[in-house]
mmCIF file of C-alpha atoms in Angstrom:
data_model
loop_
_atom_site.group_PDB
_atom_site.id
_atom_site.type_symbol
_atom_site.label_atom_id
_atom_site.label_comp_id
_atom_site.label_asym_id
_atom_site.label_seq_id
_atom_site.Cartn_x
_atom_site.Cartn_y
_atom_site.Cartn_z
ATOM 1 C CA MET A 378 -34.933 -20.432 91.846
ATOM 2 C CA PRO A 379 -33.206 -18.669 88.943
ATOM 3 C CA ALA A 380 -29.421 -18.835 88.935
ATOM 4 C CA ARG A 381 -29.165 -15.045 89.248
ATOM 5 C CA ASN A 382 -31.008 -15.194 92.584
ATOM 6 C CA ARG A 383 -29.215 -18.271 93.846
ATOM 7 C CA ARG A 384 -27.498 -17.779 97.187
ATOM 8 C CA LEU A 385 -26.429 -21.371 97.681
ATOM 9 C CA PRO A 386 -23.443 -23.278 96.335
ATOM 10 C CA ARG A 387 -24.328 -25.510 93.369
ATOM 11 C CA HIS A 388 -24.189 -28.672 95.482
ATOM 12 C CA ARG A 389 -26.868 -27.374 97.918
ATOM 13 C CA ALA A 390 -30.602 -26.822 97.375
ATOM 14 C CA TRP A 391 -33.686 -25.920 99.367
ATOM 15 C CA PRO A 392 -36.077 -28.867 99.580
ATOM 16 C CA LEU A 393 -39.202 -26.684 99.738
ATOM 17 C CA THR A 394 -40.470 -23.620 97.919
ATOM 18 C CA THR A 395 -42.649 -20.730 99.044
ATOM 19 C CA THR A 396 -45.441 -22.355 97.035
ATOM 20 C CA ASP A 397 -45.098 -25.555 99.095
ATOM 21 C CA ILE A 398 -45.388 -23.553 102.319
ATOM 22 C CA ASP A 399 -48.326 -21.539 100.969
ATOM 23 C CA GLU A 400 -50.178 -24.679 99.864
ATOM 24 C CA CYS A 401 -49.597 -26.246 103.277
ATOM 25 C CA LEU A 402 -50.614 -23.348 105.477
ATOM 26 C CA GLY A 403 -53.150 -21.560 103.294
ATOM 27 C CA PRO A 404 -54.782 -18.793 105.347
ATOM 28 C CA LEU A 405 -52.532 -19.614 108.327
ATOM 29 C CA LEU A 406 -49.644 -18.130 106.339
ATOM 30 C CA SER A 407 -50.859 -14.696 107.460
ATOM 31 C CA HIS A 408 -49.520 -15.561 110.938
ATOM 32 C CA VAL A 409 -46.003 -16.172 109.556
ATOM 33 C CA THR A 410 -43.954 -13.015 110.038
ATOM 34 C CA ASP A 411 -40.663 -14.396 108.712
ATOM 35 C CA LEU A 412 -40.061 -17.105 106.099
ATOM 36 C CA ARG A 413 -36.346 -17.723 105.676
ATOM 37 C CA PHE A 414 -34.425 -19.893 103.246
ATOM 38 C CA LEU A 415 -31.185 -20.403 105.123
ATOM 39 C CA THR A 416 -27.872 -20.259 103.309
ATOM 40 C CA GLY A 417 -25.554 -21.877 105.854
ATOM 41 C CA SER A 418 -23.375 -24.688 104.658
ATOM 42 C CA ASP A 419 -24.672 -27.393 106.999
ATOM 43 C CA SER A 420 -27.595 -27.573 109.403
ATOM 44 C CA GLY A 421 -26.872 -31.134 110.391
ATOM 45 C CA THR A 422 -30.012 -33.212 110.105
ATOM 46 C CA ILE A 423 -32.446 -30.275 110.455
ATOM 47 C CA VAL A 424 -34.466 -29.759 107.270
ATOM 48 C CA LEU A 425 -37.277 -27.520 108.529
ATOM 49 C CA GLY A 426 -37.693 -25.303 111.551
ATOM 50 C CA ALA A 427 -40.632 -23.407 112.988
ATOM 51 C CA ALA A 428 -40.568 -20.952 115.844
ATOM 52 C CA TRP A 429 -43.101 -18.933 117.764
ATOM 53 C CA VAL A 430 -41.654 -15.468 118.314
ATOM 54 C CA ALA A 431 -43.211 -14.254 121.557
ATOM 55 C CA PRO A 432 -44.041 -10.620 122.321
ATOM 56 C CA HIS A 433 -40.859 -9.630 124.158
ATOM 57 C CA PRO A 434 -39.928 -5.967 124.549
ATOM 58 C CA ARG A 435 -37.018 -5.270 122.216
ATOM 59 C CA ASN A 436 -36.125 -1.693 123.064
ATOM 60 C CA HIS A 437 -35.541 0.551 126.041
ATOM 61 C CA GLY A 438 -39.109 1.863 125.880
ATOM 62 C CA ARG A 439 -40.284 -1.697 126.575
ATOM 63 C CA GLY A 440 -42.561 -1.584 123.557
ATOM 64 C CA VAL A 441 -43.307 -4.581 121.370
ATOM 65 C CA HIS A 442 -43.492 -4.072 117.635
ATOM 66 C CA PRO A 443 -46.467 -6.127 116.408
ATOM 67 C CA ASP A 444 -44.665 -7.194 113.222
ATOM 68 C CA THR A 445 -42.166 -9.214 115.263
ATOM 69 C CA VAL A 446 -44.752 -11.419 116.978
ATOM 70 C CA GLY A 447 -45.748 -14.561 115.098
ATOM 71 C CA PHE A 448 -44.217 -17.561 113.429
ATOM 72 C CA ARG A 449 -40.800 -17.829 111.815
ATOM 73 C CA LEU A 450 -40.183 -20.674 109.374
ATOM 74 C CA ASP A 451 -36.707 -21.779 108.349
ATOM 75 C CA VAL A 452 -36.096 -23.985 105.311
ATOM 76 C CA HIS A 453 -32.637 -25.529 105.643
ATOM 77 C CA PRO A 454 -30.568 -26.432 102.574
ATOM 78 C CA VAL A 455 -29.806 -30.048 101.738
ATOM 79 C CA ASP A 456 -27.494 -31.764 99.275
ATOM 80 C CA ALA A 457 -28.795 -31.018 95.787
ATOM 81 C CA THR A 458 -28.703 -34.715 94.897
ATOM 82 C CA GLU A 459 -31.143 -35.449 97.751
ATOM 83 C CA ARG A 460 -33.497 -32.529 97.151
ATOM 84 C CA ALA A 461 -36.279 -34.448 95.378
ATOM 85 C CA ALA A 462 -36.392 -37.240 97.952
ATOM 86 C CA VAL A 463 -36.309 -34.810 100.890
ATOM 87 C CA ARG A 464 -39.007 -32.661 99.288
ATOM 88 C CA ALA A 465 -41.295 -35.670 98.878
ATOM 89 C CA VAL A 466 -40.915 -36.605 102.541
ATOM 90 C CA LEU A 467 -41.428 -33.035 103.732
ATOM 91 C CA ARG A 468 -44.528 -32.505 101.602
ATOM 92 C CA ALA A 469 -46.055 -35.827 102.650
ATOM 93 C CA ARG A 470 -45.263 -35.741 106.368
ATOM 94 C CA ALA A 471 -43.592 -32.578 107.687
ATOM 95 C CA LEU A 472 -45.880 -29.994 106.106
ATOM 96 C CA PRO A 473 -49.091 -31.546 107.521
ATOM 97 C CA GLN A 474 -47.336 -31.690 110.923
ATOM 98 C CA LEU A 475 -46.312 -28.033 110.509
ATOM 99 C CA HIS A 476 -49.929 -27.125 109.747
ATOM 100 C CA ALA A 477 -51.081 -28.936 112.898
ATOM 101 C CA TRP A 478 -48.358 -27.280 115.028
ATOM 102 C CA VAL A 479 -49.282 -23.793 113.796
ATOM 103 C CA THR A 480 -52.994 -24.505 114.311
ATOM 104 C CA ARG A 481 -52.395 -25.670 117.906
ATOM 105 C CA ALA A 482 -50.155 -22.684 118.583
ATOM 106 C CA ILE A 483 -52.759 -20.211 117.358
ATOM 107 C CA ALA A 484 -55.318 -21.800 119.662
ATOM 108 C CA ALA A 485 -52.885 -22.002 122.614
ATOM 109 C CA ASP A 486 -53.531 -20.122 125.814
ATOM 110 C CA GLU A 487 -51.786 -16.899 126.723
ATOM 111 C CA THR A 488 -49.232 -18.657 128.909
ATOM 112 C CA TRP A 489 -47.931 -20.588 125.895
ATOM 113 C CA ARG A 490 -47.954 -17.524 123.620
ATOM 114 C CA LEU A 491 -45.882 -15.416 126.035
ATOM 115 C CA VAL A 492 -42.887 -17.754 125.740
ATOM 116 C CA PRO A 493 -40.780 -18.413 122.625
ATOM 117 C CA HIS A 494 -41.021 -21.941 121.177
ATOM 118 C CA GLN A 495 -39.110 -23.859 118.505
ATOM 119 C CA HIS A 496 -39.973 -27.007 116.611
ATOM 120 C CA HIS A 497 -37.568 -28.805 114.254
ATOM 121 C CA TRP A 498 -37.946 -31.544 111.694
ATOM 122 C CA ARG A 499 -34.860 -33.702 111.226
ATOM 123 C CA LEU A 500 -34.182 -36.189 108.480
ATOM 124 C CA ALA A 501 -31.512 -38.817 109.060
ATOM 125 C CA ASP A 502 -31.104 -42.116 107.261
ATOM 126 C CA GLY A 503 -34.506 -41.668 105.622
ATOM 127 C CA HIS A 504 -36.327 -41.238 108.948
ATOM 128 C CA LEU A 505 -38.146 -37.981 109.654
ATOM 129 C CA THR A 506 -38.462 -36.964 113.278
ATOM 130 C CA HIS A 507 -39.805 -33.795 114.846
ATOM 131 C CA ARG A 508 -39.982 -32.301 118.288
ATOM 132 C CA ASP A 509 -40.207 -29.111 120.280
ATOM 133 C CA GLU A 510 -36.808 -27.783 121.272
ATOM 134 C CA ALA A 511 -35.618 -25.168 123.722
#
């Protein structure tokens, strides 16, 4: 990202790019309604988050805007010195898992799709873990 567009302190960096996400998801990217590169100072061990945004009424008319339903992806910043190593792990392991999670979610039954869901990938001490979270 060019310095003029940089919204992170110099010691922080995003481990993935929009190109990484696009290469991973391909045509499934059309189901992603919100791709965010978070700017918070510390997300703990979370490096990537995915969420299913369910069709909940968001106004007094009880209507659901179709643009709000779909997947939200959050790329969390990491220490700039660890960016390359984290990126390698995410591209090799987390992105294929993200692809599988999105694929399963698209094929899920209506009961699953009517409830919001979150899935996080955490990297601690070189070990990547992932799980659904409430």
